[in-house]
Coordinates of C-alpha atoms in Angstrom, one line a residue:
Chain J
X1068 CA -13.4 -13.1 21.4
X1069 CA -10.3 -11.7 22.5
X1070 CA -9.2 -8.2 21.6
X1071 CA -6.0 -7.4 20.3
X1072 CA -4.2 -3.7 20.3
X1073 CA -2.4 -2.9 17.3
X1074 CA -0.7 -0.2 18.0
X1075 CA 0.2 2.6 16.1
X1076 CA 3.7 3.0 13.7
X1077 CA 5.8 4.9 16.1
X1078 CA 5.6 7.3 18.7
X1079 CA 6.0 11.1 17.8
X1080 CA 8.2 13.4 16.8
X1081 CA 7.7 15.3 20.2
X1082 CA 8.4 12.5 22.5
X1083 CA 12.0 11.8 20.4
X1084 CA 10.9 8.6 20.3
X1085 CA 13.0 5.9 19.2
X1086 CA 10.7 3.0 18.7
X1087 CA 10.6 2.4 15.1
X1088 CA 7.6 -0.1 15.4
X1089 CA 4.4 -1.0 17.4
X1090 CA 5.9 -3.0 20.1
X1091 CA 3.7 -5.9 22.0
X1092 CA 1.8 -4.0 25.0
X1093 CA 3.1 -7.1 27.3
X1094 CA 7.1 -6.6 26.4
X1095 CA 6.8 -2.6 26.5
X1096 CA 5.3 -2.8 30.3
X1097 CA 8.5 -5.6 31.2
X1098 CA 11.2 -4.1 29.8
X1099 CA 10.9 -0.5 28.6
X1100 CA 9.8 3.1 30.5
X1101 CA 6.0 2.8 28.9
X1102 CA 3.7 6.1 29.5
X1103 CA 0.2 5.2 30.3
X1104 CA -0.8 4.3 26.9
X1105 CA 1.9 1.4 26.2
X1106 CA 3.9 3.4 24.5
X1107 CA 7.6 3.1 24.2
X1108 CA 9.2 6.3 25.4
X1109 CA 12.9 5.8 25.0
X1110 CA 16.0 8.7 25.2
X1111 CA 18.6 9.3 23.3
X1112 CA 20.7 6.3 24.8
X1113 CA 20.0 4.1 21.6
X1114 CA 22.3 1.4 22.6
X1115 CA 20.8 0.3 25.7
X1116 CA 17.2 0.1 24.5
X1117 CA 18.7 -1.9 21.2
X1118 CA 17.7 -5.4 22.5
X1119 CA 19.3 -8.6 23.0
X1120 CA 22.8 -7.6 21.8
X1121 CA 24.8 -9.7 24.0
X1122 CA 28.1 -10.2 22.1
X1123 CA 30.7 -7.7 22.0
X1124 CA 30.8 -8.0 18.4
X1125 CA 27.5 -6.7 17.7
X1126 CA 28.0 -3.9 20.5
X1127 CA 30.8 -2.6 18.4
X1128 CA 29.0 -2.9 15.0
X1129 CA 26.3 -0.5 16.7
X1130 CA 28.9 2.1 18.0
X1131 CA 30.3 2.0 15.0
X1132 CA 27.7 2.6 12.8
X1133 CA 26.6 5.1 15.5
X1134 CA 29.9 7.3 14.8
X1135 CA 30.1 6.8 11.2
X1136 CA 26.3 8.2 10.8
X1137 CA 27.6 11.1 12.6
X1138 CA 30.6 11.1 11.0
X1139 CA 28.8 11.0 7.3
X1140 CA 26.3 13.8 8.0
X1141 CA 28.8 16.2 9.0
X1142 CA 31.0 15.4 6.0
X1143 CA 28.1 15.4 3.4
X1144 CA 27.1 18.6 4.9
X1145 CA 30.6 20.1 4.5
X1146 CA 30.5 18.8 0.8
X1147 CA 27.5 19.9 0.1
X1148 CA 28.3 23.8 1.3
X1149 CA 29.9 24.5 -2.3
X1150 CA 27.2 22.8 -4.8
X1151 CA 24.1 21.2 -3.8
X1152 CA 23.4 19.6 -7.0
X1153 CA 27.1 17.8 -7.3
X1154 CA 28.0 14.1 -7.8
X1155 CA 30.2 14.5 -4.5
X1156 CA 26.6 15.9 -2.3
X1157 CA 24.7 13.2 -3.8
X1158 CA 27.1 10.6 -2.8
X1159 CA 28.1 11.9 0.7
X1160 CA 24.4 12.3 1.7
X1161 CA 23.8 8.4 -0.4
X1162 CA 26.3 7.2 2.2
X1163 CA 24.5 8.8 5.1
X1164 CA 21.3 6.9 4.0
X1165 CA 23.4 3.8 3.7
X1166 CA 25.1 4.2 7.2
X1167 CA 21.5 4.6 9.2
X1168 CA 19.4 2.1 7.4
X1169 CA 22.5 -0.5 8.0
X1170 CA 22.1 1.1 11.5
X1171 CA 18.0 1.0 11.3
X1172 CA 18.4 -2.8 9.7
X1173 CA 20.4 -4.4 13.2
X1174 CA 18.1 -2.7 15.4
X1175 CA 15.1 -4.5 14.2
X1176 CA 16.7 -7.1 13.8
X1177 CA 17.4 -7.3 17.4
X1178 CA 14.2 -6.4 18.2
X1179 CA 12.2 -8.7 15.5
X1180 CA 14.6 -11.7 16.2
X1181 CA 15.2 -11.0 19.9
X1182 CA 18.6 -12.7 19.5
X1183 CA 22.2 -11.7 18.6
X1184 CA 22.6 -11.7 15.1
X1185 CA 25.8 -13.5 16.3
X1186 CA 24.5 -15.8 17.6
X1187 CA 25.6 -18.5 15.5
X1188 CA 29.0 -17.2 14.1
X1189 CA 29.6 -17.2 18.2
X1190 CA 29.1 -20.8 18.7
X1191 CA 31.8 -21.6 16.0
X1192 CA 34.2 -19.1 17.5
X1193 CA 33.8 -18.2 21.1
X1194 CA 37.5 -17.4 21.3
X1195 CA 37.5 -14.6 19.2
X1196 CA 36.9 -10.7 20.5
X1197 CA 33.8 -10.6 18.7
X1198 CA 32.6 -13.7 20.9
X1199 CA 33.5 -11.8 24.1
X1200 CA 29.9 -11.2 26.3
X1201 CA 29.1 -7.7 26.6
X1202 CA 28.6 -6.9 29.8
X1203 CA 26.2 -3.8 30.2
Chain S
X1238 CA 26.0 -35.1 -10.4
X1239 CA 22.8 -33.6 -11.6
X1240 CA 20.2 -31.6 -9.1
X1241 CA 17.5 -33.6 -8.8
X1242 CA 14.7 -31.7 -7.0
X1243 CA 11.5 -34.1 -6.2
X1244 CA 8.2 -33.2 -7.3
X1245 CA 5.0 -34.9 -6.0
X1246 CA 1.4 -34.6 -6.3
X1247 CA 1.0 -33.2 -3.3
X1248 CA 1.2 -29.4 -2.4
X1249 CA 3.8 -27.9 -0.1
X1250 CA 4.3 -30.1 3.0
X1251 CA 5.2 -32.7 1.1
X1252 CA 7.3 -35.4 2.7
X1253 CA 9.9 -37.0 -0.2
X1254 CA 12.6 -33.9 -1.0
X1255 CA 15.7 -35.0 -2.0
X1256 CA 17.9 -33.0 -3.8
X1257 CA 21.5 -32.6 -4.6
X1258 CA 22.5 -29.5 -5.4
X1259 CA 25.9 -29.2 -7.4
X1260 CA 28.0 -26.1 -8.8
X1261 CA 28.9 -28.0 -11.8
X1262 CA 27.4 -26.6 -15.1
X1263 CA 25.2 -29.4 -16.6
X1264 CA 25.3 -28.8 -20.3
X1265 CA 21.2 -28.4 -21.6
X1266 CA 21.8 -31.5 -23.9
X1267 CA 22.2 -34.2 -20.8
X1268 CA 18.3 -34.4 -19.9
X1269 CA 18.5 -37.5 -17.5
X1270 CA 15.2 -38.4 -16.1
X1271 CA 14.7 -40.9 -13.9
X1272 CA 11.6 -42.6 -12.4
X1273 CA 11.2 -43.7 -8.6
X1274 CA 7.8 -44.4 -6.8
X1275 CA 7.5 -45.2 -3.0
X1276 CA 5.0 -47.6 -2.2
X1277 CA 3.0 -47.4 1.3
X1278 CA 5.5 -49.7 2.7
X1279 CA 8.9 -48.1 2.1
X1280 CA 8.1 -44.7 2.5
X1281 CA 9.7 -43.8 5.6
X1282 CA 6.8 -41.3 6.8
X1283 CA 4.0 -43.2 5.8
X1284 CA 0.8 -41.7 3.3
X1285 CA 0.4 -42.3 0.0
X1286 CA 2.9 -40.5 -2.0
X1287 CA 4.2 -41.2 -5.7
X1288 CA 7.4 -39.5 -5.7
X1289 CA 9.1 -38.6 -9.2
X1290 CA 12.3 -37.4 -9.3
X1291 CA 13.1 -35.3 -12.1
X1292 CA 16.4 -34.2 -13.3
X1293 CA 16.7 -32.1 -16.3
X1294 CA 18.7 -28.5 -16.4
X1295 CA 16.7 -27.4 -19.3
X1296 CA 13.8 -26.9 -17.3
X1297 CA 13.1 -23.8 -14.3
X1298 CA 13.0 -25.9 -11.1
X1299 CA 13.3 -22.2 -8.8
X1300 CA 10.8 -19.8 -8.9
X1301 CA 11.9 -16.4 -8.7
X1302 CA 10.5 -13.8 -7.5
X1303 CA 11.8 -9.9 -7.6
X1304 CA 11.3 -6.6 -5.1
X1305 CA 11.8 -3.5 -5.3
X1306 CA 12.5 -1.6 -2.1
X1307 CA 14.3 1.3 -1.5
X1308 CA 14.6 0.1 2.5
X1309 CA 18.0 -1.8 3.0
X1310 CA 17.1 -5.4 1.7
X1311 CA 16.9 -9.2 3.1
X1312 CA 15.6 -8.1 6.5
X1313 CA 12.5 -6.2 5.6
X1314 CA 9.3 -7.0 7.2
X1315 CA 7.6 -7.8 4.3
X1316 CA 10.4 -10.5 3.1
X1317 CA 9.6 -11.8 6.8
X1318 CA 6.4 -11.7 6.5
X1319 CA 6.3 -13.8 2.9
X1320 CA 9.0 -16.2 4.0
X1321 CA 6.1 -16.3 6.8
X1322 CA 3.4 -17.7 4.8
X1323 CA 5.5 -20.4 3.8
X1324 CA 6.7 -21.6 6.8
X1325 CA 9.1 -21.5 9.2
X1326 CA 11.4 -18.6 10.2
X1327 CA 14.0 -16.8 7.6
X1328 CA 17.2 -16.5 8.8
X1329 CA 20.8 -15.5 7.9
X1330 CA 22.9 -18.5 6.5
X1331 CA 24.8 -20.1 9.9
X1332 CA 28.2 -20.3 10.7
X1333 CA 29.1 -17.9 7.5
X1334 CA 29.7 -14.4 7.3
X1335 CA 27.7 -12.1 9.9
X1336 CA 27.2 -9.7 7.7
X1337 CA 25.6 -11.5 5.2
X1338 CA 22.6 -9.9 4.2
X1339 CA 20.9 -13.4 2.8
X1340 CA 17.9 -15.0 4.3
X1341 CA 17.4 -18.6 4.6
X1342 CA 14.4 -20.9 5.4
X1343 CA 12.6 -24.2 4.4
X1344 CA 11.0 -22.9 1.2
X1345 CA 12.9 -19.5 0.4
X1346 CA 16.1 -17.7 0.0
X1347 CA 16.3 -14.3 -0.1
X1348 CA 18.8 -12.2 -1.8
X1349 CA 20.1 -8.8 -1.9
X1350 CA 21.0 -6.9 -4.8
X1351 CA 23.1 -5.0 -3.0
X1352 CA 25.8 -7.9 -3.1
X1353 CA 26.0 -6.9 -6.5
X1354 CA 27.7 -3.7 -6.0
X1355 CA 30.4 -3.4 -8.3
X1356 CA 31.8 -0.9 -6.8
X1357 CA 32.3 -0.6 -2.7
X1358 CA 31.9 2.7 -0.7
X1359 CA 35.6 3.6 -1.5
X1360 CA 34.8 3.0 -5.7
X1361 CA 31.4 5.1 -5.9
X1362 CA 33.0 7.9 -4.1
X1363 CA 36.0 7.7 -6.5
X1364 CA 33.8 7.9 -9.0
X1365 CA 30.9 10.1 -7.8
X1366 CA 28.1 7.3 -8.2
X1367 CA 25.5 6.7 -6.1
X1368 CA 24.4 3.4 -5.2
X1369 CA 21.6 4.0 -7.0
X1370 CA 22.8 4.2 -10.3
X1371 CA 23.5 1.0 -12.8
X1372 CA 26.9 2.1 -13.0
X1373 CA 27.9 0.6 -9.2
X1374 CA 26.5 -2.2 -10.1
X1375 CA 27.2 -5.9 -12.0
X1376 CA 24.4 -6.8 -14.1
X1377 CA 25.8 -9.8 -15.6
X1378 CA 27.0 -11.3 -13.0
X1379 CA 23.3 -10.7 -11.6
X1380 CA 21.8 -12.2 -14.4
X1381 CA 24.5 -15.0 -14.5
X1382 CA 23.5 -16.1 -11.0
X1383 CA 19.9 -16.0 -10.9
X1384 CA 19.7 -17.6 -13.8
X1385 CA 22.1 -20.7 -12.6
X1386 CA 20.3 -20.3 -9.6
X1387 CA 17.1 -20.5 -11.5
X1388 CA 18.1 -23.9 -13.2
X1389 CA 18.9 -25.5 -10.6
X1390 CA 22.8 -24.9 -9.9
X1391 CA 24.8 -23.4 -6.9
X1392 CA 26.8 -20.4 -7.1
X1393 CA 29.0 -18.3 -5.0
X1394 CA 27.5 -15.0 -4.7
X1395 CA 29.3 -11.8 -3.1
X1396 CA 28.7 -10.6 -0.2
X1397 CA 28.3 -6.7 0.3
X1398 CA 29.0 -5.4 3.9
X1399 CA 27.0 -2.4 4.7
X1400 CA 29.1 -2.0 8.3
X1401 CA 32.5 -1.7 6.0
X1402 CA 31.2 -0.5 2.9
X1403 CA 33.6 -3.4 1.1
X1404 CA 33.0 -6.8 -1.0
X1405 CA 33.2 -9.0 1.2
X1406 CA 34.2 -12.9 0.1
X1407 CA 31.3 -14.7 -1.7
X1408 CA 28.9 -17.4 0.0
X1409 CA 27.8 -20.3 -1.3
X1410 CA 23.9 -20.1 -2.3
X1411 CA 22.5 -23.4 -3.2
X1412 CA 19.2 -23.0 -5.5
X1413 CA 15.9 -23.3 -3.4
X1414 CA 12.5 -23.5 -4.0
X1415 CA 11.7 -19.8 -4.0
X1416 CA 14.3 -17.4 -5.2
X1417 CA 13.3 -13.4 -4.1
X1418 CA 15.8 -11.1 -5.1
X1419 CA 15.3 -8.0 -3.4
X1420 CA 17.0 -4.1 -3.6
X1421 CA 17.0 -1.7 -5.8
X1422 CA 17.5 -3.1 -9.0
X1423 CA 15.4 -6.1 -9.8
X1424 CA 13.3 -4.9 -12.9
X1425 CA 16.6 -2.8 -14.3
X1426 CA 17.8 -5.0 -16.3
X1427 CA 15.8 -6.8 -18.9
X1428 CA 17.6 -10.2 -19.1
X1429 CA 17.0 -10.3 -15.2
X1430 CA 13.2 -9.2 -15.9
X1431 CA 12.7 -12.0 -17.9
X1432 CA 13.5 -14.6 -15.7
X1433 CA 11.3 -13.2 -12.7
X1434 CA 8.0 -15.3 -12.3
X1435 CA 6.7 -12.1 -10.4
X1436 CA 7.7 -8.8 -9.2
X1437 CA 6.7 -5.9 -6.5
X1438 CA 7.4 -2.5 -6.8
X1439 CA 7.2 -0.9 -3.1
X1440 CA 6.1 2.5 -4.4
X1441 CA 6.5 5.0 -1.1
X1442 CA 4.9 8.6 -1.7
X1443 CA 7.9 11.1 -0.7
X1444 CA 5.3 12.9 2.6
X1445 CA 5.6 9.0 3.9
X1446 CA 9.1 8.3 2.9
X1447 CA 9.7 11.7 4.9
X1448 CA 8.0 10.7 8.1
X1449 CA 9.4 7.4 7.9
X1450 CA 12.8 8.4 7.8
X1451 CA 12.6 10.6 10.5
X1452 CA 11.5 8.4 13.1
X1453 CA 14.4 5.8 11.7
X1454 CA 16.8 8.9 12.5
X1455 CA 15.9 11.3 14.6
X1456 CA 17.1 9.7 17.5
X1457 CA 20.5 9.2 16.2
X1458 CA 23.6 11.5 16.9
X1459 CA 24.3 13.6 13.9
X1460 CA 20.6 13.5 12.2
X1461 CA 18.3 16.4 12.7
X1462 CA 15.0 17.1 10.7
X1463 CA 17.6 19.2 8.0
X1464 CA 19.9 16.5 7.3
X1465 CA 17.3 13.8 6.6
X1466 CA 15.6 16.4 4.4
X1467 CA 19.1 16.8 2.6
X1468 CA 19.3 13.0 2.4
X1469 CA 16.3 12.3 0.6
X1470 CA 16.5 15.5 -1.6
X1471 CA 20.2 14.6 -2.6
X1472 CA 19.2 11.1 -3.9
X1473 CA 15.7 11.8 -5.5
X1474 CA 17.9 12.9 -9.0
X1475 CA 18.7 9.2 -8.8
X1476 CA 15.9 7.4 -7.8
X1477 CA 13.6 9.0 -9.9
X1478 CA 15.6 8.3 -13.2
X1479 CA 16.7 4.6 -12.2
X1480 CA 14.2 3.2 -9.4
X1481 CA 11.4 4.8 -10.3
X1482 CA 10.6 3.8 -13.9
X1483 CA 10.6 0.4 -13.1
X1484 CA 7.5 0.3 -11.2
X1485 CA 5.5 -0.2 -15.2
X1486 CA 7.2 -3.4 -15.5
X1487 CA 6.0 -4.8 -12.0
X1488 CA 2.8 -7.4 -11.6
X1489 CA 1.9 -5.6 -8.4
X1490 CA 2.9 -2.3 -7.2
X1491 CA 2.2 -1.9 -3.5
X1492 CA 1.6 2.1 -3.3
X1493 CA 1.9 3.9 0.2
X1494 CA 0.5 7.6 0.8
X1495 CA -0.6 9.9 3.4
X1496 CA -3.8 9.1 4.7
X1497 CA -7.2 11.3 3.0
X1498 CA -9.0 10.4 6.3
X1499 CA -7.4 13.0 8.2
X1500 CA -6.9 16.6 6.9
X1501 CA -3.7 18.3 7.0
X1502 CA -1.9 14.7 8.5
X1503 CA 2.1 14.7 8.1
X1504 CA 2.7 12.5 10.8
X1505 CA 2.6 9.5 8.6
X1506 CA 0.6 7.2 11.2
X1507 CA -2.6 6.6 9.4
X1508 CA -1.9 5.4 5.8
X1509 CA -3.2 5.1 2.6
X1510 CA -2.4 2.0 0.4
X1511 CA -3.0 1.0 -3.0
X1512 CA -2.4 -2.9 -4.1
X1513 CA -2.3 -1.8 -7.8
X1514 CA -2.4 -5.5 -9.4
X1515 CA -1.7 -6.5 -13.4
X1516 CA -4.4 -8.3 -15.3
X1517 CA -3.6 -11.2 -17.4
X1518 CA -0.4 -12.2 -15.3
X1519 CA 0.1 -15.9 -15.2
X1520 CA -1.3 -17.4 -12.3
X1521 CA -1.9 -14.5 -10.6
X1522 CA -5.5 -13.5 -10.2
X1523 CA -6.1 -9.9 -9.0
X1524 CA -7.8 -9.5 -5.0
X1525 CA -11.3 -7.8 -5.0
X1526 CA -13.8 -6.6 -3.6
X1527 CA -17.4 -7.8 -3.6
X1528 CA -17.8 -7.8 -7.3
X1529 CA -14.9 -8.4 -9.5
X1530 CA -14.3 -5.5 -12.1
X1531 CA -16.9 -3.3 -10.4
X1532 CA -16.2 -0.3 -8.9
X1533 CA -16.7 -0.2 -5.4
X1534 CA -16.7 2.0 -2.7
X1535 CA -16.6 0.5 0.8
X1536 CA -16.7 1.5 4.9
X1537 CA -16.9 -1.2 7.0
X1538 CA -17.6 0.3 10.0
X1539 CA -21.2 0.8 10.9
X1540 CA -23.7 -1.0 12.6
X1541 CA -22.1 -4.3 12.6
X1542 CA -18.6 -2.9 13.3
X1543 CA -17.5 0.1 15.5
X1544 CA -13.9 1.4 14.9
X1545 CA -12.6 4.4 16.3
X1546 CA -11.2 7.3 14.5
X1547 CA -10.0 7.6 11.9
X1548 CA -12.0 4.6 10.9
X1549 CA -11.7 2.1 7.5
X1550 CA -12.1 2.9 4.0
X1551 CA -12.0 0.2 1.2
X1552 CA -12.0 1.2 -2.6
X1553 CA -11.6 -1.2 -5.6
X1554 CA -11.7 -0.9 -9.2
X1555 CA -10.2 -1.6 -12.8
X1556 CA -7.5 1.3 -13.7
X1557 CA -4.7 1.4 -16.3
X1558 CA -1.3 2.0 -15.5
X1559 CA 1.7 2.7 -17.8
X1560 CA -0.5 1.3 -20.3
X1561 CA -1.7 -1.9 -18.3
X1562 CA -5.2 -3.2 -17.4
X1563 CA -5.1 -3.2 -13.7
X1564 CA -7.0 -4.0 -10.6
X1565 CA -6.8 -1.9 -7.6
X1566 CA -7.6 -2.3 -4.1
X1567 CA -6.6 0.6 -1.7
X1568 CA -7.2 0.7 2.0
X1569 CA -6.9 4.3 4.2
X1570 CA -7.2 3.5 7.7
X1571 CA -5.8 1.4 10.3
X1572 CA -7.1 -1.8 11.9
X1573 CA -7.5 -1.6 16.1
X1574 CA -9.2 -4.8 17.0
X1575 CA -9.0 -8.3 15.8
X1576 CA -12.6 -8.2 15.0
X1577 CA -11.8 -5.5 12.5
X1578 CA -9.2 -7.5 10.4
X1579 CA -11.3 -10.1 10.3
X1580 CA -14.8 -8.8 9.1
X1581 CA -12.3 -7.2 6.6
X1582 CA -10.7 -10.3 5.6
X1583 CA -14.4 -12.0 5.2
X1584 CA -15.4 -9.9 2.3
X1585 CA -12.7 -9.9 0.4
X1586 CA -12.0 -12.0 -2.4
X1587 CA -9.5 -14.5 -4.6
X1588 CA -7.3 -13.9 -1.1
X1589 CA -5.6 -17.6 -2.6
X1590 CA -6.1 -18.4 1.3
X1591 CA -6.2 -21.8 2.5
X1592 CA -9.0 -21.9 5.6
X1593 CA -11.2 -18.4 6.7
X1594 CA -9.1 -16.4 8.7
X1595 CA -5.7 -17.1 7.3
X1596 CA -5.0 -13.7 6.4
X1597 CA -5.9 -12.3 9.9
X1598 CA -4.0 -15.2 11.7
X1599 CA -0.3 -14.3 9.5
X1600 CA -1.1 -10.4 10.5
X1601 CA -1.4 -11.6 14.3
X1602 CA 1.4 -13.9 14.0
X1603 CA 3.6 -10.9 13.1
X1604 CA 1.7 -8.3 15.5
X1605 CA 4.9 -6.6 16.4
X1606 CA 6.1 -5.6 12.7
X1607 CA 5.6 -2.3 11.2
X1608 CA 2.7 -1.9 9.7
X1609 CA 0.8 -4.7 11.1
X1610 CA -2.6 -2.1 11.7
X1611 CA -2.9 -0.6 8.1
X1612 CA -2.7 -1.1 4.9
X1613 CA 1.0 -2.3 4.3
X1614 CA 0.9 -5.1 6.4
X1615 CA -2.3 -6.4 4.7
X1616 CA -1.1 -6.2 1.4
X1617 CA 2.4 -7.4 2.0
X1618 CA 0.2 -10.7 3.7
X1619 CA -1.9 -11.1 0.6
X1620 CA 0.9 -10.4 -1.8
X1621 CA 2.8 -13.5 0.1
X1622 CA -0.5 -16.1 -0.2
X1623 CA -0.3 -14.8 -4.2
X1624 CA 2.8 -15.9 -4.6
X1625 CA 2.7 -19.3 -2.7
X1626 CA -0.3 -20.0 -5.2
X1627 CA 1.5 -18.7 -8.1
X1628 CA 4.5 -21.1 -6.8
X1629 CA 1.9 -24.5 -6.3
X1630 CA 0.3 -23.9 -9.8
X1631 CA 3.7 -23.1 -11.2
X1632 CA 5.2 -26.4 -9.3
X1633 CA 1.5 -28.5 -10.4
X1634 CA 2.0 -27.8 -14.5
X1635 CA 5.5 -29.0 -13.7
X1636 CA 4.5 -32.2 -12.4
X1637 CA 1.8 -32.8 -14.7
X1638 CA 3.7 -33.4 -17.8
X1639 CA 6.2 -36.2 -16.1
X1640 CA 2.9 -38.1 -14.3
X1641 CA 1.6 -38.1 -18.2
X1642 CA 4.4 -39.8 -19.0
X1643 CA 4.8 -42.6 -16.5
X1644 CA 0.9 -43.5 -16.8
X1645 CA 1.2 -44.3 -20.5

């Protein structure tokens, strides 16, 4: 009977790792930096290990949501200097949460459907900017 | 034009489906019904089926099914992994807006109730609401839709983009066989509750929600441990008074909590999950283990099976919660070999599985999503057979009564 290795949820906290899920032994050897164990070790440089984003329009929907999470947390925590408990902290740090799960949502997407979410809008309209290839 | 969705005897592959789907509002009064049969020879694909077509707009011909996740909606893992069960893949609707957050396959369509925003980004801040709270968004034109949807009839739906934070133009859903709504706010309102077949509450202890959240955003620009403490302490006011409470009103509540197999833990790895399941819910009959209503107490591992640390640990038992008779089964651990799931999987029951090892094959089939080694993953995978099987009984009583009627 074959085996099969789950493997665990993520990496840790230590590592700064950013893979969000297990990922198959066989792709983490072929395309990412694995340590000895299979697991994922990834830097900072979120965009590159993203997946299959090939068009530019998903390229910028990543930098953009990229800037706007860093964007948000700054403001909430300006807002957030006076009161803690008011409606404008709630809703700066509600838009933070909204911002990096949008941001969380594409990457697994990417990952899970290993194609640009694009993809199909692209093959209507190749003319458009969004359409353009991203070239790494 | 009426939407004439084809029911047979047979279960879900079945091979006459033809339906029409119309926006026009067919008045409850107009109850057309109309007879056809295919015979051996016609039928295109061959095998005995007696088709009946059915029109009527009185009657629910979608079943609907609501979620409630706090995660971002339409792309979770567990709507993939209960579109999953059902066939074929889920995806976006093609060629419309790319920022749709619907999910389309054979059997399902999956909505989120974010689209139902009433007020964008710019409106909530304006008015210092959350999108938590009922007040950003449209129940009524929620409860409008699903129910159209639920009868039968199309509707344009809005579309909420979560890269613009605006209301985007609406799409064009046309009713399928399964409806799941999912977001935030699928048990709020009790017009909506009424016309869900079933419901999920994903109920995530605040220690996991922590350690989830930071390894969703610790490798972003901007987020440090602080500011996704801040996050989740800013919206708990919130969700507490609004998400929270409708867990009581859910048939299965899918609870996720640190581990008890390892002391101290607070890395969120190993997990602890309850399936906390209603009794007397309409085909749905509760999971259990080894003896149903018994309380059980159960480690697999042993002679038989070796797992390595932390190990497996199975409970099961009758409970009440909110006031409900309730079944619950609750794994802590996480699954490391195939042979694990399995030997699991074989002595559990009322899985609504279709051959031995189904359960185990879906899990395999999605290896790579979260939560494919513990608890969550199991559950989500036996929450989706449930629901097929409450969607063929539901879809079998609807057949019965028109067969009656043609053999007398």
């Amino acid at each position: 009977m074959a085996t099969l290795r789950f493997n665990s949820l993520t990496g840790t906290l230590e590592k700064n790792s950013t893979s969000f899920f297990s990922s198959n032994p066989r792709l983490c050897w072929a395309y990412f930096q694995c340590n000895n164990k299979g697991e994922r070790r990834a830097s900072r440089m979120t965009v590159k290990a993203m997946g299959a984003a090939k068009y530019k329009g998903t390229q910028m929907r990543e930098k953009k949501l990229t800037e706007m999470i860093e964007k948000k947390v700054t403001e909430a925590k300006q807002v957030c200097e006076g009161d803690e408990t008011s409606d404008e902290c709630k809703v700066a740090w509600d838009e933070v949460e909204e911002v990096s799960q949008a941001k969380a949502d594409l990457r697994l997407r990417l990952e899970i459907e290993k194609k640009d979410p694009l993809e199909s809008f692209c093959q209507e309209n190749p003319e458009t900017e969004e359409c353009k290839i991203y070239e790494d | 034009m009426a939407v004439c969705p084809v029911y047979t005897t047979q279960s879900l592959n079945s091979t006459c489906s033809i339906s029409t789907p119309s926006k026009t509002h067919f008045s409850s009064h107009h109850n057309h019904l109309v007879f056809y049969r295919t015979s051996k020879r016609t039928s295109k694909r061959g095998g005995s089926s007696s088709c009946v077509i059915t029109c009527s707009a009185g009657d629910s011909q979608t079943v609907v099914i609501g979620l409630a996740a706090d995660s971002g909606c339409g792309k979770s893992t567990f709507m993939r992994r209960l579109t999953s069960v059902f066939g074929g893949a889920a995806e976006p609707p093609k060629g419309g807006n790319p920022d749709s957050n619907t999910l389309i396959s054979d059997m399902t369509t999956v909505i989120c109730l974010d689209d139902y925003h009433s007020l964008d980004r710019t409106g909530r801040k304006e008015k210092g609401v959350t999108a938590l709270d009922p007040r950003a968004n449209d129940f009524d034109l929620m409860y409008e839709q699903v129910k159209a949807l639920k009868s039968g009839i199309a509707v344009d739906k809005p579309i909420y983009n979560h890269v613009s934070g605006l209301l985007d133009p609406p799409e064009l859903i046309k009713p399928p066989k399964i409806l799941v709504i999912e977001g935030l706010h699928p048990m709020f309102d009790e017009r909506v509750r009424d016309l869900l077949d079933f419901s999920i509450y994903l109920d995530i202890s605040n220690e996991v929600k922590f350690a989830w959240k930071i390894q969703r955003d610790m490798a972003e620009r901007g987020h440090s441990l602080e500011s996704i403490k801040a996050s989740i302490e800013a919206r708990k006011p919130d969700f507490d008074a609004f998400i929270d409470p409708q867990k009581q009103y859910a048939d299965a509540v899918i609870e996720v909590l640190p581990t008890q197999l390892i002391p101290d833990d607070n890395e969120g790895k190993v997990l602890r999950v309850r399936l906390i399941m209603k009794e007397g819910v309409e085909h749905f009959s509760p999971v259990y283990l080894f003896d149903e209503g018994s309380t059980i107490s159960w480690i697999p591992c042993g002679r038989k099976l070796t797992c390595s640390y932390p190990g497996i640990k199975f409970s099961y038992g009758p409970d009440t919660y909110f006031g409900h008779e309730v079944s619950v089964l609750e794994m802590d651990g996480q699954f490391d070999r195939l042979d694990e799931l399995i030997y699991v999987e074989s002595h559990l029951s009322n899985l609504s599985t279709k051959f031995y090892g189904e359960v185990t094959q879906q899990m395999l089939k999605h290896a790579d999503f979260p939560g494919s080694n513990n608890g969550t993953g199991l559950f989500q995978t036996i929450v989706g057979l449930k629901i097929r099987d409450l969607y063929e009984q539901i879809t079998a009583s609807k057949t019965a009564a028109p067969l009656q009627a043609t053999k007398a």
